[in-house]
Amino acid sequence: MAFMQKLLAQNIPIWDDCAETPFLRELQQGTLPLEKFRTYIVQDSIYLKNYARLYGKMIWHSRALRDIQVYYGALNFVTEMESAVRLGYLKRFEMTDSDIEDLEPLPENQEYIDFMMSIGEGGNVHEMLMAALPCMLSYSYIFRKLLSSPDGIGAEYADFIEDYAEDGYLDSCRGLEAFAEEKCCMSTREEKEKLGRIFEKGSLLELRFWEMAYGGRI
């Protein structure tokens, strides 16, 4: 089994748990309290700034032009596509990115940010990629799952769900997945095991993030 295929198979149960959190179930139904969604959007804005920094570190530590181009493309995708979604909702909450700058991350968010930055400090680009991928790949999986539910989706957050479930987002995720396979498939068994642990930790931190607006695990 290919390296990334194996990683996805091992982590999809965690992503399924994400989809079953109260936050995402209520998001799908359109019944999520707006204040809970506001908490998520604010915290996601803080997170994405640091997520972009991680891609910046990948660019800095890469030597091959193609690698730099891939990471630069991913960074642009994050800052443009993700920001377009975010900024629309921030405007609804009468906020801007400037209002976010001085806000503190909640503990679950800080844990995730600290994890990414600690991996970034090591300077190993493959490890940084494994820390970054669970965010994008899990979003594509989770939101496509929500959209395809036989229960349908409520109108309140339909545009948000559809943005992450669209085919263009999936294509970008598949491109990064294929790139990660190419870069990591020749790693030693020990290296692959470490990369797998990083990917799993990122997936678990995604779960914690979805639980965050409801005060963590219940």
Short mmCIF file of C-alpha atoms in Angstrom, two decimals:
data_model
loop_
_atom_site.label_atom_id
_atom_site.label_comp_id
_atom_site.label_asym_id
_atom_site.label_seq_id
_atom_site.Cartn_x
_atom_site.Cartn_y
_atom_site.Cartn_z
CA MET A 1 0.00 0.00 0.00
CA ALA A 2 1.31 3.45 -0.90
CA PHE A 3 2.58 5.57 1.97
CA MET A 4 -0.12 8.27 1.80
CA GLN A 5 -2.87 5.75 1.10
CA LYS A 6 -1.90 3.92 4.29
CA LEU A 7 -1.81 7.17 6.29
CA LEU A 8 -5.26 8.16 5.10
CA ALA A 9 -6.71 4.75 5.92
CA GLN A 10 -5.27 4.96 9.43
CA ASN A 11 -6.57 8.48 10.09
CA ILE A 12 -10.01 8.49 8.47
CA PRO A 13 -11.55 7.06 11.69
CA ILE A 14 -10.31 10.20 13.49
CA TRP A 15 -11.83 12.38 10.75
CA ASP A 16 -15.09 10.45 11.10
CA ASP A 17 -15.00 11.30 14.81
CA CYS A 18 -14.56 14.94 13.82
CA ALA A 19 -17.69 14.77 11.68
CA GLU A 20 -19.63 13.44 14.68
CA THR A 21 -18.70 16.27 17.03
CA PRO A 22 -21.63 18.42 18.21
CA PHE A 23 -20.14 21.41 16.40
CA LEU A 24 -20.08 19.77 12.98
CA ARG A 25 -23.37 17.94 13.39
CA GLU A 26 -25.09 21.21 14.25
CA LEU A 27 -23.23 22.97 11.44
CA GLN A 28 -24.60 20.40 9.00
CA GLN A 29 -28.12 20.77 10.39
CA GLY A 30 -27.92 24.56 10.33
CA THR A 31 -28.69 24.71 14.06
CA LEU A 32 -25.23 25.68 15.35
CA PRO A 33 -25.53 28.77 17.60
CA LEU A 34 -24.01 31.75 15.87
CA GLU A 35 -21.80 32.52 18.87
CA LYS A 36 -20.26 29.04 18.62
CA PHE A 37 -19.53 29.65 14.95
CA ARG A 38 -18.06 33.05 15.76
CA THR A 39 -15.69 31.40 18.24
CA TYR A 40 -14.61 28.97 15.53
CA ILE A 41 -14.06 31.68 12.90
CA VAL A 42 -12.00 33.84 15.26
CA GLN A 43 -9.87 30.91 16.39
CA ASP A 44 -9.49 29.62 12.84
CA SER A 45 -8.23 33.05 11.80
CA ILE A 46 -5.55 32.87 14.49
CA TYR A 47 -4.68 29.32 13.46
CA LEU A 48 -4.45 30.07 9.73
CA LYS A 49 -1.90 32.82 10.28
CA ASN A 50 0.36 30.26 11.92
CA TYR A 51 -0.51 27.62 9.35
CA ALA A 52 0.73 30.04 6.69
CA ARG A 53 3.93 30.54 8.72
CA LEU A 54 4.52 26.77 8.58
CA TYR A 55 4.33 26.83 4.79
CA GLY A 56 6.73 29.77 4.87
CA LYS A 57 9.17 27.59 6.79
CA MET A 58 8.78 24.85 4.17
CA ILE A 59 9.66 27.33 1.45
CA TRP A 60 12.67 28.57 3.41
CA HIS A 61 14.06 25.09 4.03
CA SER A 62 13.45 23.75 0.50
CA ARG A 63 16.19 23.75 -2.12
CA ALA A 64 14.50 22.39 -5.25
CA LEU A 65 12.61 25.00 -7.26
CA ARG A 66 9.67 22.67 -7.88
CA ASP A 67 9.28 22.06 -4.15
CA ILE A 68 9.33 25.79 -3.48
CA GLN A 69 6.69 26.29 -6.17
CA VAL A 70 4.44 23.61 -4.65
CA TYR A 71 4.67 25.09 -1.15
CA TYR A 72 4.25 28.61 -2.48
CA GLY A 73 1.15 27.49 -4.37
CA ALA A 74 -0.24 25.88 -1.22
CA LEU A 75 0.50 29.03 0.76
CA ASN A 76 -1.34 31.14 -1.81
CA PHE A 77 -4.26 28.73 -1.74
CA VAL A 78 -4.48 28.97 2.04
CA THR A 79 -4.21 32.74 2.17
CA GLU A 80 -6.59 33.38 -0.73
CA MET A 81 -9.24 30.64 -0.68
CA GLU A 82 -9.35 30.14 3.08
CA SER A 83 -9.22 33.87 3.73
CA ALA A 84 -12.09 34.53 1.33
CA VAL A 85 -14.29 32.20 3.36
CA ARG A 86 -13.10 33.61 6.67
CA LEU A 87 -13.27 37.27 5.78
CA GLY A 88 -16.85 36.97 4.67
CA TYR A 89 -17.87 35.68 8.06
CA LEU A 90 -15.63 38.10 9.96
CA LYS A 91 -17.41 40.92 8.13
CA ARG A 92 -20.71 39.47 9.24
CA PHE A 93 -19.40 39.63 12.80
CA GLU A 94 -18.20 43.21 12.18
CA MET A 95 -14.56 42.16 12.53
CA THR A 96 -11.42 42.28 10.40
CA ASP A 97 -8.07 40.53 10.54
CA SER A 98 -6.73 43.55 12.42
CA ASP A 99 -9.21 42.85 15.20
CA ILE A 100 -7.86 39.29 15.46
CA GLU A 101 -4.19 40.20 15.90
CA ASP A 102 -4.34 40.88 19.63
CA LEU A 103 -6.69 38.02 20.53
CA GLU A 104 -5.35 34.97 22.35
CA PRO A 105 -5.76 31.41 21.06
CA LEU A 106 -7.92 29.12 23.13
CA PRO A 107 -5.95 26.24 24.73
CA GLU A 108 -6.89 23.71 22.03
CA ASN A 109 -5.81 26.14 19.33
CA GLN A 110 -2.59 27.04 21.14
CA GLU A 111 -1.74 23.35 21.45
CA TYR A 112 -2.16 22.92 17.69
CA ILE A 113 -0.11 26.03 16.90
CA ASP A 114 2.66 24.96 19.28
CA PHE A 115 2.74 21.53 17.64
CA MET A 116 3.12 22.99 14.14
CA MET A 117 5.78 25.48 15.20
CA SER A 118 7.75 22.81 17.06
CA ILE A 119 7.82 20.68 13.91
CA GLY A 120 8.82 23.74 11.90
CA GLU A 121 11.75 24.46 14.21
CA GLY A 122 13.25 21.09 13.31
CA GLY A 123 13.80 22.18 9.71
CA ASN A 124 12.68 18.82 8.25
CA VAL A 125 10.41 19.69 5.33
CA HIS A 126 8.83 16.23 5.13
CA GLU A 127 7.86 16.44 8.79
CA MET A 128 6.43 19.93 8.30
CA LEU A 129 4.37 18.65 5.38
CA MET A 130 2.95 15.87 7.56
CA ALA A 131 2.04 18.45 10.22
CA ALA A 132 0.28 20.63 7.63
CA LEU A 133 -1.61 18.05 5.58
CA PRO A 134 -4.20 16.83 8.13
CA CYS A 135 -5.86 20.25 8.12
CA MET A 136 -6.54 20.47 4.38
CA LEU A 137 -7.11 16.77 3.74
CA SER A 138 -9.46 16.31 6.67
CA TYR A 139 -11.51 19.39 5.73
CA SER A 140 -12.06 18.00 2.24
CA TYR A 141 -13.07 14.60 3.60
CA ILE A 142 -15.29 15.91 6.41
CA PHE A 143 -17.17 18.53 4.44
CA ARG A 144 -17.78 16.26 1.48
CA LYS A 145 -19.14 13.73 3.96
CA LEU A 146 -21.44 16.36 5.48
CA LEU A 147 -22.64 17.48 2.06
CA SER A 148 -23.39 13.91 0.93
CA SER A 149 -25.34 13.01 4.07
CA PRO A 150 -28.83 11.63 3.34
CA ASP A 151 -30.06 14.08 5.98
CA GLY A 152 -28.93 16.98 3.79
CA ILE A 153 -27.60 20.27 5.13
CA GLY A 154 -29.34 23.22 6.70
CA ALA A 155 -29.40 26.55 4.93
CA GLU A 156 -27.65 28.59 7.63
CA TYR A 157 -24.11 27.33 6.94
CA ALA A 158 -24.62 25.74 3.53
CA ASP A 159 -22.22 28.11 1.75
CA PHE A 160 -19.49 27.36 4.29
CA ILE A 161 -19.88 23.61 3.88
CA GLU A 162 -20.05 23.83 0.09
CA ASP A 163 -16.83 25.89 -0.11
CA TYR A 164 -14.80 23.08 1.46
CA ALA A 165 -16.70 20.31 -0.31
CA GLU A 166 -16.17 21.68 -3.81
CA ASP A 167 -14.23 19.75 -6.44
CA GLY A 168 -11.57 22.47 -6.74
CA TYR A 169 -10.68 22.08 -3.07
CA LEU A 170 -10.55 18.31 -3.48
CA ASP A 171 -8.26 18.66 -6.51
CA SER A 172 -5.84 20.82 -4.53
CA CYS A 173 -5.82 18.27 -1.72
CA ARG A 174 -5.17 15.41 -4.11
CA GLY A 175 -2.31 17.35 -5.67
CA LEU A 176 -0.65 17.84 -2.28
CA GLU A 177 -1.31 14.22 -1.38
CA ALA A 178 0.42 13.04 -4.57
CA PHE A 179 3.32 15.41 -3.92
CA ALA A 180 3.70 14.07 -0.37
CA GLU A 181 3.71 10.51 -1.69
CA GLU A 182 6.46 11.38 -4.15
CA LYS A 183 8.58 13.12 -1.51
CA CYS A 184 8.15 10.61 1.32
CA CYS A 185 7.76 7.21 -0.33
CA MET A 186 11.51 6.54 -0.33
CA SER A 187 11.95 7.38 3.36
CA THR A 188 13.26 4.66 5.66
CA ARG A 189 10.85 2.62 7.76
CA GLU A 190 11.83 4.59 10.86
CA GLU A 191 11.31 7.90 9.05
CA LYS A 192 7.91 6.78 7.77
CA GLU A 193 6.87 5.76 11.26
CA LYS A 194 7.81 9.21 12.57
CA LEU A 195 6.01 10.92 9.70
CA GLY A 196 2.96 8.78 10.44
CA ARG A 197 2.99 9.81 14.10
CA ILE A 198 3.14 13.48 13.12
CA PHE A 199 0.23 13.08 10.70
CA GLU A 200 -1.82 11.26 13.34
CA LYS A 201 -1.04 13.93 15.95
CA GLY A 202 -2.21 16.59 13.50
CA SER A 203 -5.45 14.67 12.91
CA LEU A 204 -6.07 14.36 16.65
CA LEU A 205 -5.46 18.08 17.07
CA GLU A 206 -8.02 18.70 14.33
CA LEU A 207 -10.50 16.73 16.45
CA ARG A 208 -9.63 18.84 19.47
CA PHE A 209 -10.16 21.98 17.41
CA TRP A 210 -13.67 20.90 16.42
CA GLU A 211 -14.44 20.19 20.06
CA MET A 212 -13.09 23.58 21.13
CA ALA A 213 -16.24 25.71 20.77
CA TYR A 214 -18.01 23.34 23.16
CA GLY A 215 -15.26 23.53 25.75
CA GLY A 216 -13.26 20.47 24.74
CA ARG A 217 -14.18 16.84 25.20
CA ILE A 218 -17.61 16.03 26.60
#
